[in-house]
Amino acid sequence: MSTKVCKSCRVLILVGITGIGKTALAERLVEELRGNWREDKENFESREQVPDFASVALKWLEKWKVDVPQDQRQPQHLRQRLVEHLCNHQHLILMDSIEYLLTGTPDDGWGDFADEEWGKFFVSLLYEPSCKSRFILTSQDLPTKFETAECDRYKNLWHCQLLRGLERTEQIALFQKAELDGDIQSPHSPLGVIGEVYDGHPLALRTIAGEIKGSYGGKVRAYWKDNSRYIEEVKEAIDEARNQGIVKGDEDRWQLASYTKVLRRKVKERIDNIFDRLKNDVYDAYVLLCTASIYRCDVKEKWWLINLEDEGYSEKQQQDAMQTLRDRYLVEDGGIDDEDNRLVGQHNLIRSVAIAHRLILP
């Protein structure tokens, strides 16, 4: 990623579900690139009211001692001044949680900038023949402006990177850093099973490691004695799906995000926010995500859609709901099966929370 930013990539977009490490990676990139850049950061999640482009642009320009006359503070003028300054000076700007800048409708889809001036700004930034500044964006939703024809022609100047969970070697490194006393290397050890069941989700694994370190004195076996049943029931369900073809788990009651108070506070609350936002924005997609939680693993996409069809949703509504989940990275593509059917699934943590929401659907 740092090589891309140092070369031609003017806008790097890190996307994925909450807690997957987007902000951590972005901040590590800023640290890696530190040198001749002027660094700035905007976090849009913490804002009570999401600012419009003009207010952010004016704030940046004033902070950088760029004089902006009163009669030149309309959005189009600010956009021109900002692009000109960024092209001629080396700025490294981290824009965190830009999903809060996005909006949409059930018919037109999600992912448009609520203030279209943001989209115009990024297009203008890509249009310039050269630019000394770089942007790193993080988002739970795909900013679809970058997939339009006007941005596609500048594909070499921007890059969208989907983040997934930690690989096995990375999980081992995380547990080693926490100085836990359990067997770290074996995939069948308690820590190995935890890493597998949580799909390497960094926030969840870091939370669990912290709880073992803090509440159990670093003793993995003591933590496992108290909590293994919550992990093992998920492991058994996954194994049944893989080895015996028992892919449906109507009676599953996974609690991966909620079996301790620390997990509920640090993990489940963040995932619940995803569900609440989805419920308010695109209710059809919320219903699809919840009803599909009956499946333990990747299944045919049409199996998901049948759940909406049974509820009276039209084919277009079904497809729109599925696309919304894809744009928010709440559905994982599992490839194509031997019969050329598209397979889809849920991250185990997402499924764990989706089950709880499904049980309270009206």
mmCIF file of C-alpha atoms in Angstrom, residues 36-342:
data_model
loop_
_atom_site.group_PDB
_atom_site.id
_atom_site.type_symbol
_atom_site.label_atom_id
_atom_site.label_comp_id
_atom_site.label_asym_id
_atom_site.label_seq_id
_atom_site.Cartn_x
_atom_site.Cartn_y
_atom_site.Cartn_z
ATOM 1 C CA ASN A 36 8.096 15.331 3.682
ATOM 2 C CA TRP A 37 4.300 15.298 3.907
ATOM 3 C CA ARG A 38 2.112 17.604 5.942
ATOM 4 C CA GLU A 39 -0.266 15.258 7.780
ATOM 5 C CA ASP A 40 -3.939 15.899 8.495
ATOM 6 C CA LYS A 41 -6.752 13.676 9.752
ATOM 7 C CA GLU A 42 -10.537 13.962 9.726
ATOM 8 C CA ASN A 43 -12.748 11.471 11.574
ATOM 9 C CA PHE A 44 -16.356 11.770 10.437
ATOM 10 C CA GLU A 45 -17.774 9.161 12.816
ATOM 11 C CA SER A 46 -17.314 11.430 15.823
ATOM 12 C CA ARG A 47 -19.249 14.333 14.298
ATOM 13 C CA GLU A 48 -22.765 14.996 15.545
ATOM 14 C CA GLN A 49 -23.511 16.602 12.198
ATOM 15 C CA VAL A 50 -21.542 15.539 9.138
ATOM 16 C CA PRO A 51 -19.954 18.652 7.633
ATOM 17 C CA ASP A 52 -20.467 19.674 4.023
ATOM 18 C CA PHE A 53 -17.541 19.849 1.626
ATOM 19 C CA ALA A 54 -17.297 23.644 1.691
ATOM 20 C CA SER A 55 -16.874 23.840 5.476
ATOM 21 C CA VAL A 56 -14.142 21.175 5.509
ATOM 22 C CA ALA A 57 -12.362 22.717 2.509
ATOM 23 C CA LEU A 58 -12.398 26.177 4.094
ATOM 24 C CA LYS A 59 -11.108 24.778 7.394
ATOM 25 C CA TRP A 60 -8.232 23.027 5.639
ATOM 26 C CA LEU A 61 -7.271 26.070 3.586
ATOM 27 C CA GLU A 62 -7.331 28.366 6.603
ATOM 28 C CA LYS A 63 -5.245 25.885 8.606
ATOM 29 C CA TRP A 64 -2.698 25.861 5.785
ATOM 30 C CA LYS A 65 -2.584 29.696 5.763
ATOM 31 C CA VAL A 66 -4.204 29.965 2.332
ATOM 32 C CA ASP A 67 -6.061 33.264 2.041
ATOM 33 C CA VAL A 68 -9.655 32.840 0.833
ATOM 34 C CA PRO A 69 -11.539 36.123 0.199
ATOM 35 C CA GLN A 70 -15.155 36.285 1.379
ATOM 36 C CA ASP A 71 -16.459 36.441 -2.192
ATOM 37 C CA GLN A 72 -14.548 33.251 -3.111
ATOM 38 C CA ARG A 73 -16.080 30.900 -0.545
ATOM 39 C CA GLN A 74 -18.694 29.247 -2.718
ATOM 40 C CA PRO A 75 -18.196 25.453 -3.072
ATOM 41 C CA GLN A 76 -16.932 25.600 -6.670
ATOM 42 C CA HIS A 77 -14.343 28.264 -5.855
ATOM 43 C CA LEU A 78 -13.221 26.456 -2.722
ATOM 44 C CA ARG A 79 -12.899 23.258 -4.739
ATOM 45 C CA GLN A 80 -10.648 24.962 -7.278
ATOM 46 C CA ARG A 81 -8.464 26.562 -4.600
ATOM 47 C CA LEU A 82 -8.191 23.312 -2.644
ATOM 48 C CA VAL A 83 -7.261 21.198 -5.676
ATOM 49 C CA GLU A 84 -4.699 23.768 -6.791
ATOM 50 C CA HIS A 85 -3.090 23.855 -3.351
ATOM 51 C CA LEU A 86 -3.043 20.059 -2.966
ATOM 52 C CA CYS A 87 -1.480 19.573 -6.384
ATOM 53 C CA ASN A 88 1.342 21.975 -5.590
ATOM 54 C CA HIS A 89 2.044 20.998 -1.960
ATOM 55 C CA GLN A 90 2.699 17.668 -0.285
ATOM 56 C CA HIS A 91 -0.213 16.794 1.986
ATOM 57 C CA LEU A 92 -1.073 13.354 3.342
ATOM 58 C CA ILE A 93 -4.704 13.406 4.467
ATOM 59 C CA LEU A 94 -6.437 10.559 6.314
ATOM 60 C CA MET A 95 -10.226 10.737 6.065
ATOM 61 C CA ASP A 96 -11.623 8.193 8.530
ATOM 62 C CA SER A 97 -15.154 6.699 8.435
ATOM 63 C CA ILE A 98 -16.304 8.379 5.237
ATOM 64 C CA GLU A 99 -19.375 6.125 5.228
ATOM 65 C CA TYR A 100 -20.904 8.992 7.197
ATOM 66 C CA LEU A 101 -20.483 11.195 4.106
ATOM 67 C CA LEU A 102 -22.487 8.762 1.974
ATOM 68 C CA THR A 103 -26.192 8.454 1.305
ATOM 69 C CA GLY A 104 -28.599 6.816 -1.122
ATOM 70 C CA THR A 105 -32.063 5.413 -1.719
ATOM 71 C CA PRO A 106 -33.430 1.867 -2.014
ATOM 72 C CA ASP A 107 -34.074 2.453 -5.737
ATOM 73 C CA ASP A 108 -30.815 4.157 -6.713
ATOM 74 C CA GLY A 109 -28.541 2.262 -4.347
ATOM 75 C CA TRP A 110 -26.238 3.423 -1.595
ATOM 76 C CA GLY A 111 -22.789 4.969 -1.655
ATOM 77 C CA ASP A 112 -23.304 8.411 -3.210
ATOM 78 C CA PHE A 113 -21.800 11.398 -1.430
ATOM 79 C CA ALA A 114 -24.582 13.234 0.400
ATOM 80 C CA ASP A 115 -22.889 16.455 -0.651
ATOM 81 C CA GLU A 116 -22.101 15.989 -4.345
ATOM 82 C CA GLU A 117 -19.270 18.513 -3.993
ATOM 83 C CA TRP A 118 -17.182 15.751 -2.404
ATOM 84 C CA GLY A 119 -17.550 13.670 -5.554
ATOM 85 C CA LYS A 120 -16.704 16.642 -7.761
ATOM 86 C CA PHE A 121 -13.642 17.322 -5.627
ATOM 87 C CA PHE A 122 -12.192 13.828 -5.986
ATOM 88 C CA VAL A 123 -12.883 13.793 -9.727
ATOM 89 C CA SER A 124 -11.098 17.144 -10.041
ATOM 90 C CA LEU A 125 -8.165 15.837 -8.003
ATOM 91 C CA LEU A 126 -7.817 12.825 -10.320
ATOM 92 C CA TYR A 127 -8.227 14.971 -13.431
ATOM 93 C CA GLU A 128 -5.134 17.095 -12.778
ATOM 94 C CA PRO A 129 -2.031 16.066 -14.768
ATOM 95 C CA SER A 130 0.058 15.886 -11.576
ATOM 96 C CA CYS A 131 -0.580 16.030 -7.839
ATOM 97 C CA LYS A 132 1.850 16.064 -4.914
ATOM 98 C CA SER A 133 -0.758 15.220 -2.241
ATOM 99 C CA ARG A 134 -2.263 11.887 -1.260
ATOM 100 C CA PHE A 135 -5.515 10.794 0.425
ATOM 101 C CA ILE A 136 -6.152 7.678 2.499
ATOM 102 C CA LEU A 137 -9.878 7.012 3.053
ATOM 103 C CA THR A 138 -11.489 4.394 5.303
ATOM 104 C CA SER A 139 -15.096 3.305 4.892
ATOM 105 C CA GLN A 140 -17.525 0.551 5.818
ATOM 106 C CA ASP A 141 -19.413 1.302 2.596
ATOM 107 C CA LEU A 142 -18.164 1.470 -0.963
ATOM 108 C CA PRO A 143 -18.055 5.112 -2.175
ATOM 109 C CA THR A 144 -19.624 4.358 -5.544
ATOM 110 C CA LYS A 145 -18.467 7.647 -7.097
ATOM 111 C CA PHE A 146 -15.134 5.985 -7.770
ATOM 112 C CA GLU A 147 -16.847 3.327 -9.894
ATOM 113 C CA THR A 148 -18.446 5.803 -12.292
ATOM 114 C CA ALA A 149 -17.141 6.299 -15.811
ATOM 115 C CA GLU A 150 -15.573 9.671 -14.996
ATOM 116 C CA CYS A 151 -13.383 8.064 -12.308
ATOM 117 C CA ASP A 152 -12.805 4.780 -14.106
ATOM 118 C CA ARG A 153 -10.602 6.493 -16.669
ATOM 119 C CA TYR A 154 -8.219 7.384 -13.825
ATOM 120 C CA LYS A 155 -8.082 3.837 -12.444
ATOM 121 C CA ASN A 156 -4.300 4.009 -12.084
ATOM 122 C CA LEU A 157 -4.652 7.040 -9.778
ATOM 123 C CA TRP A 158 -6.903 5.469 -7.129
ATOM 124 C CA HIS A 159 -7.186 2.061 -5.487
ATOM 125 C CA CYS A 160 -9.827 0.348 -3.346
ATOM 126 C CA GLN A 161 -8.528 -2.326 -0.965
ATOM 127 C CA LEU A 162 -10.890 -4.721 0.830
ATOM 128 C CA LEU A 163 -9.549 -5.812 4.224
ATOM 129 C CA ARG A 164 -10.243 -9.263 5.595
ATOM 130 C CA GLY A 165 -9.333 -10.951 8.871
ATOM 131 C CA LEU A 166 -5.811 -11.768 10.003
ATOM 132 C CA GLU A 167 -4.089 -14.771 8.436
ATOM 133 C CA ARG A 168 -2.929 -17.586 10.716
ATOM 134 C CA THR A 169 0.638 -16.240 10.968
ATOM 135 C CA GLU A 170 -0.730 -12.782 11.822
ATOM 136 C CA GLN A 171 -2.979 -14.245 14.516
ATOM 137 C CA ILE A 172 0.048 -15.957 16.048
ATOM 138 C CA ALA A 173 1.954 -12.664 16.026
ATOM 139 C CA LEU A 174 -0.955 -10.903 17.755
ATOM 140 C CA PHE A 175 -1.143 -13.528 20.516
ATOM 141 C CA GLN A 176 2.642 -13.510 20.926
ATOM 142 C CA LYS A 177 2.599 -9.762 21.386
ATOM 143 C CA ALA A 178 -0.005 -10.195 24.151
ATOM 144 C CA GLU A 179 2.399 -12.601 25.934
ATOM 145 C CA LEU A 180 -0.230 -15.275 26.596
ATOM 146 C CA ASP A 181 0.886 -18.559 28.151
ATOM 147 C CA GLY A 182 -1.149 -20.890 25.947
ATOM 148 C CA ASP A 183 -0.110 -22.901 22.879
ATOM 149 C CA ILE A 184 -0.031 -20.322 20.108
ATOM 150 C CA GLN A 185 1.260 -22.377 17.187
ATOM 151 C CA SER A 186 -1.177 -25.319 17.043
ATOM 152 C CA PRO A 187 -4.398 -24.710 15.063
ATOM 153 C CA HIS A 188 -6.194 -27.138 17.404
ATOM 154 C CA SER A 189 -5.222 -25.279 20.573
ATOM 155 C CA PRO A 190 -7.735 -22.932 22.254
ATOM 156 C CA LEU A 191 -6.093 -19.876 20.668
ATOM 157 C CA GLY A 192 -5.999 -21.615 17.291
ATOM 158 C CA VAL A 193 -9.713 -22.414 17.490
ATOM 159 C CA ILE A 194 -10.527 -18.857 18.619
ATOM 160 C CA GLY A 195 -8.611 -17.445 15.662
ATOM 161 C CA GLU A 196 -10.445 -19.729 13.231
ATOM 162 C CA VAL A 197 -13.916 -19.179 14.666
ATOM 163 C CA TYR A 198 -13.532 -15.399 14.629
ATOM 164 C CA ASP A 199 -12.255 -15.452 11.030
ATOM 165 C CA GLY A 200 -9.163 -13.610 12.254
ATOM 166 C CA HIS A 201 -11.199 -10.523 13.146
ATOM 167 C CA PRO A 202 -8.562 -8.170 14.643
ATOM 168 C CA LEU A 203 -10.773 -6.256 17.075
ATOM 169 C CA ALA A 204 -12.353 -9.423 18.480
ATOM 170 C CA LEU A 205 -9.024 -11.234 18.835
ATOM 171 C CA ARG A 206 -7.378 -8.195 20.419
ATOM 172 C CA THR A 207 -10.317 -7.863 22.826
ATOM 173 C CA ILE A 208 -10.117 -11.530 23.820
ATOM 174 C CA ALA A 209 -6.327 -11.380 24.212
ATOM 175 C CA GLY A 210 -6.710 -8.292 26.387
ATOM 176 C CA GLU A 211 -9.300 -9.982 28.573
ATOM 177 C CA ILE A 212 -7.090 -13.072 28.996
ATOM 178 C CA LYS A 213 -4.154 -10.840 29.897
ATOM 179 C CA GLY A 214 -6.105 -8.597 32.248
ATOM 180 C CA SER A 215 -8.717 -10.789 33.926
ATOM 181 C CA TYR A 216 -7.016 -14.187 33.726
ATOM 182 C CA GLY A 217 -3.371 -13.231 34.265
ATOM 183 C CA GLY A 218 -2.487 -14.324 30.751
ATOM 184 C CA LYS A 219 -3.597 -17.914 31.428
ATOM 185 C CA VAL A 220 -5.388 -19.169 28.335
ATOM 186 C CA ARG A 221 -6.597 -22.401 29.966
ATOM 187 C CA ALA A 222 -8.421 -20.453 32.674
ATOM 188 C CA TYR A 223 -10.206 -18.329 30.060
ATOM 189 C CA TRP A 224 -10.991 -21.442 28.025
ATOM 190 C CA LYS A 225 -12.460 -23.186 31.058
ATOM 191 C CA ASP A 226 -14.972 -20.375 31.535
ATOM 192 C CA ASN A 227 -15.829 -19.651 27.897
ATOM 193 C CA SER A 228 -14.972 -22.629 25.692
ATOM 194 C CA ARG A 229 -18.617 -23.666 25.258
ATOM 195 C CA TYR A 230 -19.387 -20.473 23.308
ATOM 196 C CA ILE A 231 -16.457 -21.043 20.948
ATOM 197 C CA GLU A 232 -16.805 -24.806 20.585
ATOM 198 C CA GLU A 233 -20.492 -24.668 19.614
ATOM 199 C CA VAL A 234 -19.564 -22.452 16.676
ATOM 200 C CA LYS A 235 -16.612 -24.673 15.727
ATOM 201 C CA GLU A 236 -18.853 -27.750 15.814
ATOM 202 C CA ALA A 237 -21.489 -26.035 13.657
ATOM 203 C CA ILE A 238 -18.873 -24.987 11.096
ATOM 204 C CA ASP A 239 -17.426 -28.511 10.994
ATOM 205 C CA GLU A 240 -20.900 -30.001 10.536
ATOM 206 C CA ALA A 241 -21.503 -27.674 7.610
ATOM 207 C CA ARG A 242 -18.146 -28.466 5.978
ATOM 208 C CA ASN A 243 -17.969 -32.198 6.606
ATOM 209 C CA GLN A 244 -21.576 -33.342 6.797
ATOM 210 C CA GLY A 245 -23.351 -30.787 4.627
ATOM 211 C CA ILE A 246 -25.554 -29.556 7.493
ATOM 212 C CA VAL A 247 -25.534 -25.960 6.279
ATOM 213 C CA LYS A 248 -28.767 -24.829 7.899
ATOM 214 C CA GLY A 249 -28.744 -23.945 11.586
ATOM 215 C CA ASP A 250 -32.161 -22.583 12.522
ATOM 216 C CA GLU A 251 -31.541 -23.415 16.161
ATOM 217 C CA ASP A 252 -28.035 -21.927 16.355
ATOM 218 C CA ARG A 253 -27.690 -19.200 18.959
ATOM 219 C CA TRP A 254 -24.131 -18.012 18.458
ATOM 220 C CA GLN A 255 -22.854 -15.474 20.982
ATOM 221 C CA LEU A 256 -19.405 -14.701 19.574
ATOM 222 C CA ALA A 257 -19.864 -10.965 20.105
ATOM 223 C CA SER A 258 -21.603 -11.089 23.464
ATOM 224 C CA TYR A 259 -20.536 -13.906 25.790
ATOM 225 C CA THR A 260 -18.529 -11.528 28.011
ATOM 226 C CA LYS A 261 -19.168 -7.955 29.085
ATOM 227 C CA VAL A 262 -15.947 -6.798 27.437
ATOM 228 C CA LEU A 263 -16.943 -8.307 24.078
ATOM 229 C CA ARG A 264 -20.394 -6.744 24.315
ATOM 230 C CA ARG A 265 -18.897 -3.327 24.996
ATOM 231 C CA LYS A 266 -16.042 -3.374 22.489
ATOM 232 C CA VAL A 267 -17.335 -5.595 19.678
ATOM 233 C CA LYS A 268 -21.094 -6.180 19.743
ATOM 234 C CA GLU A 269 -22.011 -2.512 20.185
ATOM 235 C CA ARG A 270 -20.031 -1.620 17.061
ATOM 236 C CA ILE A 271 -21.629 -4.391 15.020
ATOM 237 C CA ASP A 272 -25.082 -3.462 16.323
ATOM 238 C CA ASN A 273 -24.440 0.047 14.986
ATOM 239 C CA ILE A 274 -23.955 -1.486 11.528
ATOM 240 C CA PHE A 275 -27.289 -3.281 11.798
ATOM 241 C CA ASP A 276 -29.089 -0.203 13.114
ATOM 242 C CA ARG A 277 -27.737 1.951 10.279
ATOM 243 C CA LEU A 278 -28.691 -0.692 7.722
ATOM 244 C CA LYS A 279 -32.164 -1.029 9.244
ATOM 245 C CA ASN A 280 -32.723 2.724 9.008
ATOM 246 C CA ASP A 281 -31.212 3.140 5.536
ATOM 247 C CA VAL A 282 -32.276 0.028 3.597
ATOM 248 C CA TYR A 283 -34.736 -2.085 5.554
ATOM 249 C CA ASP A 284 -35.021 -4.737 2.819
ATOM 250 C CA ALA A 285 -31.275 -5.391 3.039
ATOM 251 C CA TYR A 286 -31.530 -5.575 6.833
ATOM 252 C CA VAL A 287 -34.223 -8.252 6.554
ATOM 253 C CA LEU A 288 -32.125 -10.189 4.036
ATOM 254 C CA LEU A 289 -29.043 -10.115 6.255
ATOM 255 C CA CYS A 290 -31.035 -11.277 9.276
ATOM 256 C CA THR A 291 -32.996 -14.036 7.559
ATOM 257 C CA ALA A 292 -29.860 -15.380 5.846
ATOM 258 C CA SER A 293 -28.331 -15.996 9.279
ATOM 259 C CA ILE A 294 -29.945 -19.433 9.245
ATOM 260 C CA TYR A 295 -27.024 -20.554 7.046
ATOM 261 C CA ARG A 296 -23.774 -21.602 8.699
ATOM 262 C CA CYS A 297 -21.529 -21.290 5.655
ATOM 263 C CA ASP A 298 -21.437 -20.254 1.990
ATOM 264 C CA VAL A 299 -24.575 -21.308 0.117
ATOM 265 C CA LYS A 300 -26.179 -20.522 -3.225
ATOM 266 C CA GLU A 301 -27.136 -16.886 -3.526
ATOM 267 C CA LYS A 302 -30.651 -17.853 -4.566
ATOM 268 C CA TRP A 303 -31.089 -19.561 -1.186
ATOM 269 C CA TRP A 304 -30.626 -16.180 0.486
ATOM 270 C CA LEU A 305 -33.051 -14.503 -1.901
ATOM 271 C CA ILE A 306 -35.747 -17.119 -1.342
ATOM 272 C CA ASN A 307 -36.116 -15.745 2.183
ATOM 273 C CA LEU A 308 -37.199 -12.387 0.749
ATOM 274 C CA GLU A 309 -39.290 -13.996 -1.973
ATOM 275 C CA ASP A 310 -41.238 -15.866 0.700
ATOM 276 C CA GLU A 311 -41.932 -12.500 2.360
ATOM 277 C CA GLY A 312 -43.418 -11.101 -0.856
ATOM 278 C CA TYR A 313 -40.447 -9.074 -2.098
ATOM 279 C CA SER A 314 -40.141 -8.575 -5.862
ATOM 280 C CA GLU A 315 -37.107 -9.828 -7.776
ATOM 281 C CA LYS A 316 -35.811 -6.269 -8.122
ATOM 282 C CA GLN A 317 -36.159 -5.666 -4.388
ATOM 283 C CA GLN A 318 -34.263 -8.890 -3.733
ATOM 284 C CA GLN A 319 -31.407 -7.940 -6.059
ATOM 285 C CA ASP A 320 -31.245 -4.371 -4.721
ATOM 286 C CA ALA A 321 -31.052 -5.674 -1.148
ATOM 287 C CA MET A 322 -28.248 -8.066 -2.068
ATOM 288 C CA GLN A 323 -26.318 -5.300 -3.822
ATOM 289 C CA THR A 324 -26.630 -3.086 -0.756
ATOM 290 C CA LEU A 325 -25.089 -5.828 1.382
ATOM 291 C CA ARG A 326 -22.265 -6.181 -1.129
ATOM 292 C CA ASP A 327 -21.635 -2.437 -1.139
ATOM 293 C CA ARG A 328 -21.394 -2.564 2.674
ATOM 294 C CA TYR A 329 -19.251 -5.727 2.698
ATOM 295 C CA LEU A 330 -21.847 -7.552 4.804
ATOM 296 C CA VAL A 331 -21.982 -10.460 2.375
ATOM 297 C CA GLU A 332 -18.895 -12.467 1.489
ATOM 298 C CA ASP A 333 -18.562 -13.952 -1.986
ATOM 299 C CA GLY A 334 -17.725 -17.640 -1.819
ATOM 300 C CA GLY A 335 -16.964 -18.175 -5.493
ATOM 301 C CA ILE A 336 -18.832 -20.424 -7.950
ATOM 302 C CA ASP A 337 -19.855 -24.016 -7.267
ATOM 303 C CA ASP A 338 -19.646 -26.989 -9.654
ATOM 304 C CA GLU A 339 -23.096 -26.166 -11.032
ATOM 305 C CA ASP A 340 -22.090 -22.553 -11.803
ATOM 306 C CA ASN A 341 -24.116 -21.142 -8.924
ATOM 307 C CA ARG A 342 -22.804 -18.070 -7.148
#
